[in-house]
Amino acid sequence: MRARQQIEGTRRRLVVIGGDAAGMSAASAARRLQGPFELEIIAFERGPDTSYSACGIPYWIGDIVGERDALIARTPAEFRERQHIDVRTRSLVTAVDTASRQVQVKDLDTGQAYPERYDELVIATGSEPVRPPLPGIDGDGVFSVHTLADGAAVRAALDAGGSPAGGGRAVVIGAGYVGLETAEALAGRGWSVTIVDQSPTPMTTLDPDMGARVVAGIEDTPIALALDDAAREIVLDAAGHVSAVATKSGRVLPAELVILGLGVRPAVALAEAAGIALGPTGAIAVDRRMRTRTEGVWAAGDCVESLHVITNRPVHIALGTHANKQGRVAGDNIGGGYSAFAGVLGTAATKVCQIEIARTGLSTQEAIEAGFDVVSASVDSTTRAGYFPGNTPICVKIIAERGTGRMLGGQIVGGAQSAKRIDILAIAIWNDMTALEFFSADQSYAPPFSPVWDPVVIAARKTHDLVHQDATRGGGPD
């Protein structure tokens, strides 16, 4: 016993702020390399849950996922019992003192405040929903979709609101990933849904022509669109509950429920107050090993900025795939190993009703802003051989550098089995392939999966043809 106490007295202590993807990935990775007698790990989480899928919340709202707990990958008890990680839920870190290497913690159940020392600190505070200063935004019936508690609140409102026959009227403000996914969920529950967005097309990370295809697809669904407009006010009734959304164009959209889907921003107030440097994106600046510029402090997940693989410029892209990888990198390094985060392309996919949407790399406008001279080509095809049952339309667009043919970005809009094709484009772009190299690569074919010329291959060939035409006309590099 005495020997064990002596060992425990010399243990390094890792404190993690944030118990979701990045934070618990960091804690788990560090634990794999350092046993409980070598490294003490304490993780603080302000909510009641750890390691849950925020991306799954719209599908729980829509009853596609039946149980809340299905979204939880590992509970606090499992972390404690299996990995000897001291997870403290309902615990809010209110301040970080980097000079004394202490954090101040408030127990949200008891109100007790106390300090906790650290040798290494991981900040994984994630992101927070954008909430513009709209009149009425704090009214009853206005929700974000960011946490499990948000999902539970929306579900309760759906069960309680609307007409006796089931269903009511909802307005979703914002036509990004969360807005589209939640609109589908509400429509699936029998609600009448209108999406309001200030852009002329949904999904502004897509090129406008591809966004227009999303518009055309949504027009065949129960979801209405109010685009090229913006919410001016959330109108409340005398009891303070939502009754409508008024837009800048003068429309008044009746609603018993409003969903805010205006994106997220990095949750950096705690880090900024502690003097931890932010980068040009407004997120925490880190190196490839996930170290901040403050000794002993690491950061990972939606609160940090990353380097874009193509432009080598800092970007803030909040995705769970990045958060999990970044957390693991931080934990590996804290645990005594060596890992580096390679960067991001912003590869992402979503769906709304029967429409699948995906993108990777740079859009046309992003490529131009980064200094590239670009060409692009798009093709319309089908997801399977034309004669095979179940084939659906698909459009693939590839953006490439004029002259070299280097692929810079890809976008897909189509039916079932469309979106995951973005992954092969992401791998090609990640590895600096040209459109010709991608076209020439040996790829599979079978009628249940694709036409003999897969749509991504045809798009690459058309892109290469444009590059080749430029070169033969004297438009290529000197």
PDB file of C-alpha atoms in Angstrom, residues 28-133:
ATOM      1  CA  SER A  28      -8.445   7.577 -23.957  1.00  0.00           C
ATOM      2  CA  ALA A  29      -5.356   7.894 -26.157  1.00  0.00           C
ATOM      3  CA  ALA A  30      -3.247   9.118 -23.234  1.00  0.00           C
ATOM      4  CA  ARG A  31      -4.533   6.268 -21.075  1.00  0.00           C
ATOM      5  CA  ARG A  32      -3.577   3.665 -23.679  1.00  0.00           C
ATOM      6  CA  LEU A  33       0.044   4.791 -23.398  1.00  0.00           C
ATOM      7  CA  GLN A  34       0.162   5.579 -19.681  1.00  0.00           C
ATOM      8  CA  GLY A  35      -1.264   3.371 -16.942  1.00  0.00           C
ATOM      9  CA  PRO A  36      -3.272   4.753 -13.999  1.00  0.00           C
ATOM     10  CA  PHE A  37      -0.224   4.709 -11.690  1.00  0.00           C
ATOM     11  CA  GLU A  38       1.769   6.860 -14.132  1.00  0.00           C
ATOM     12  CA  LEU A  39      -0.886   9.323 -15.305  1.00  0.00           C
ATOM     13  CA  GLU A  40      -3.953  10.543 -13.466  1.00  0.00           C
ATOM     14  CA  ILE A  41      -6.688  11.751 -15.809  1.00  0.00           C
ATOM     15  CA  ILE A  42      -9.592  13.983 -14.799  1.00  0.00           C
ATOM     16  CA  ALA A  43     -12.184  15.007 -17.401  1.00  0.00           C
ATOM     17  CA  PHE A  44     -14.706  17.768 -16.709  1.00  0.00           C
ATOM     18  CA  GLU A  45     -17.961  17.892 -18.663  1.00  0.00           C
ATOM     19  CA  ARG A  46     -20.635  20.527 -18.040  1.00  0.00           C
ATOM     20  CA  GLY A  47     -23.441  18.242 -19.247  1.00  0.00           C
ATOM     21  CA  PRO A  48     -24.541  14.834 -17.952  1.00  0.00           C
ATOM     22  CA  ASP A  49     -23.171  12.768 -20.857  1.00  0.00           C
ATOM     23  CA  THR A  50     -19.878  11.923 -22.519  1.00  0.00           C
ATOM     24  CA  SER A  51     -18.927  10.776 -26.005  1.00  0.00           C
ATOM     25  CA  TYR A  52     -22.236  11.145 -27.764  1.00  0.00           C
ATOM     26  CA  SER A  53     -23.015  11.656 -31.439  1.00  0.00           C
ATOM     27  CA  ALA A  54     -24.228  15.197 -31.966  1.00  0.00           C
ATOM     28  CA  CYS A  55     -24.532  14.336 -35.663  1.00  0.00           C
ATOM     29  CA  GLY A  56     -27.182  11.775 -34.774  1.00  0.00           C
ATOM     30  CA  ILE A  57     -29.467  14.182 -32.928  1.00  0.00           C
ATOM     31  CA  PRO A  58     -31.643  15.122 -35.952  1.00  0.00           C
ATOM     32  CA  TYR A  59     -32.250  11.416 -36.585  1.00  0.00           C
ATOM     33  CA  TRP A  60     -33.302  10.906 -32.966  1.00  0.00           C
ATOM     34  CA  ILE A  61     -35.630  13.894 -33.271  1.00  0.00           C
ATOM     35  CA  GLY A  62     -37.126  12.272 -36.359  1.00  0.00           C
ATOM     36  CA  ASP A  63     -37.532   8.870 -34.667  1.00  0.00           C
ATOM     37  CA  ILE A  64     -35.169   7.232 -37.143  1.00  0.00           C
ATOM     38  CA  VAL A  65     -32.997   6.513 -34.102  1.00  0.00           C
ATOM     39  CA  GLY A  66     -35.409   5.300 -31.467  1.00  0.00           C
ATOM     40  CA  GLU A  67     -33.480   5.707 -28.226  1.00  0.00           C
ATOM     41  CA  ARG A  68     -31.434   8.583 -26.825  1.00  0.00           C
ATOM     42  CA  ASP A  69     -28.847   6.222 -25.376  1.00  0.00           C
ATOM     43  CA  ALA A  70     -28.150   4.787 -28.823  1.00  0.00           C
ATOM     44  CA  LEU A  71     -26.250   8.023 -29.539  1.00  0.00           C
ATOM     45  CA  ILE A  72     -23.905   7.563 -26.569  1.00  0.00           C
ATOM     46  CA  ALA A  73     -20.699   5.725 -27.459  1.00  0.00           C
ATOM     47  CA  ARG A  74     -19.381   5.434 -23.890  1.00  0.00           C
ATOM     48  CA  THR A  75     -20.873   6.554 -20.606  1.00  0.00           C
ATOM     49  CA  PRO A  76     -19.018   8.318 -17.784  1.00  0.00           C
ATOM     50  CA  ALA A  77     -19.238   5.126 -15.726  1.00  0.00           C
ATOM     51  CA  GLU A  78     -17.624   3.120 -18.520  1.00  0.00           C
ATOM     52  CA  PHE A  79     -14.721   5.577 -18.718  1.00  0.00           C
ATOM     53  CA  ARG A  80     -14.260   5.357 -14.971  1.00  0.00           C
ATOM     54  CA  GLU A  81     -14.459   1.588 -14.749  1.00  0.00           C
ATOM     55  CA  ARG A  82     -12.678   0.515 -17.935  1.00  0.00           C
ATOM     56  CA  GLN A  83     -10.044   3.211 -18.317  1.00  0.00           C
ATOM     57  CA  HIS A  84      -9.630   4.690 -14.862  1.00  0.00           C
ATOM     58  CA  ILE A  85     -10.533   8.150 -16.108  1.00  0.00           C
ATOM     59  CA  ASP A  86     -12.087  10.335 -13.417  1.00  0.00           C
ATOM     60  CA  VAL A  87     -15.009  11.765 -15.378  1.00  0.00           C
ATOM     61  CA  ARG A  88     -16.871  14.516 -13.549  1.00  0.00           C
ATOM     62  CA  THR A  89     -20.102  15.450 -15.270  1.00  0.00           C
ATOM     63  CA  ARG A  90     -22.193  18.501 -14.462  1.00  0.00           C
ATOM     64  CA  SER A  91     -18.885  20.220 -13.743  1.00  0.00           C
ATOM     65  CA  LEU A  92     -18.172  23.577 -15.359  1.00  0.00           C
ATOM     66  CA  VAL A  93     -14.609  24.857 -15.642  1.00  0.00           C
ATOM     67  CA  THR A  94     -14.930  28.587 -15.047  1.00  0.00           C
ATOM     68  CA  ALA A  95     -11.280  29.694 -15.298  1.00  0.00           C
ATOM     69  CA  VAL A  96      -7.805  28.485 -16.227  1.00  0.00           C
ATOM     70  CA  ASP A  97      -4.665  29.834 -14.508  1.00  0.00           C
ATOM     71  CA  THR A  98      -1.770  28.839 -16.739  1.00  0.00           C
ATOM     72  CA  ALA A  99       0.828  30.325 -14.368  1.00  0.00           C
ATOM     73  CA  SER A 100      -0.131  28.113 -11.420  1.00  0.00           C
ATOM     74  CA  ARG A 101      -1.433  25.316 -13.670  1.00  0.00           C
ATOM     75  CA  GLN A 102      -4.839  25.207 -12.055  1.00  0.00           C
ATOM     76  CA  VAL A 103      -8.414  25.209 -13.237  1.00  0.00           C
ATOM     77  CA  GLN A 104     -11.377  26.511 -11.278  1.00  0.00           C
ATOM     78  CA  VAL A 105     -14.379  24.196 -11.306  1.00  0.00           C
ATOM     79  CA  LYS A 106     -18.005  24.651 -10.339  1.00  0.00           C
ATOM     80  CA  ASP A 107     -20.180  21.659  -9.485  1.00  0.00           C
ATOM     81  CA  LEU A 108     -23.450  22.559 -11.205  1.00  0.00           C
ATOM     82  CA  ASP A 109     -25.513  20.325  -8.897  1.00  0.00           C
ATOM     83  CA  THR A 110     -24.177  21.534  -5.531  1.00  0.00           C
ATOM     84  CA  GLY A 111     -22.868  24.978  -6.476  1.00  0.00           C
ATOM     85  CA  GLN A 112     -19.519  24.116  -4.868  1.00  0.00           C
ATOM     86  CA  ALA A 113     -16.452  25.737  -6.453  1.00  0.00           C
ATOM     87  CA  TYR A 114     -12.977  24.283  -6.122  1.00  0.00           C
ATOM     88  CA  PRO A 115      -9.541  24.362  -7.795  1.00  0.00           C
ATOM     89  CA  GLU A 116      -7.827  21.433  -9.504  1.00  0.00           C
ATOM     90  CA  ARG A 117      -4.196  21.343 -10.494  1.00  0.00           C
ATOM     91  CA  TYR A 118      -2.845  19.990 -13.759  1.00  0.00           C
ATOM     92  CA  ASP A 119       0.475  19.100 -15.327  1.00  0.00           C
ATOM     93  CA  GLU A 120      -1.022  18.882 -18.815  1.00  0.00           C
ATOM     94  CA  LEU A 121      -4.299  20.455 -19.897  1.00  0.00           C
ATOM     95  CA  VAL A 122      -6.474  19.660 -22.913  1.00  0.00           C
ATOM     96  CA  ILE A 123      -9.052  22.263 -23.901  1.00  0.00           C
ATOM     97  CA  ALA A 124     -11.843  20.585 -25.839  1.00  0.00           C
ATOM     98  CA  THR A 125     -14.671  23.053 -25.294  1.00  0.00           C
ATOM     99  CA  GLY A 126     -16.110  22.463 -28.762  1.00  0.00           C
ATOM    100  CA  SER A 127     -18.373  24.935 -30.500  1.00  0.00           C
ATOM    101  CA  GLU A 128     -21.531  26.858 -29.723  1.00  0.00           C
ATOM    102  CA  PRO A 129     -24.537  27.597 -31.942  1.00  0.00           C
ATOM    103  CA  VAL A 130     -24.698  30.965 -33.632  1.00  0.00           C
ATOM    104  CA  ARG A 131     -27.541  32.992 -32.091  1.00  0.00           C
ATOM    105  CA  PRO A 132     -27.966  36.349 -33.838  1.00  0.00           C
ATOM    106  CA  PRO A 133     -29.661  39.200 -31.963  1.00  0.00           C
TER     107      PRO A 133
END
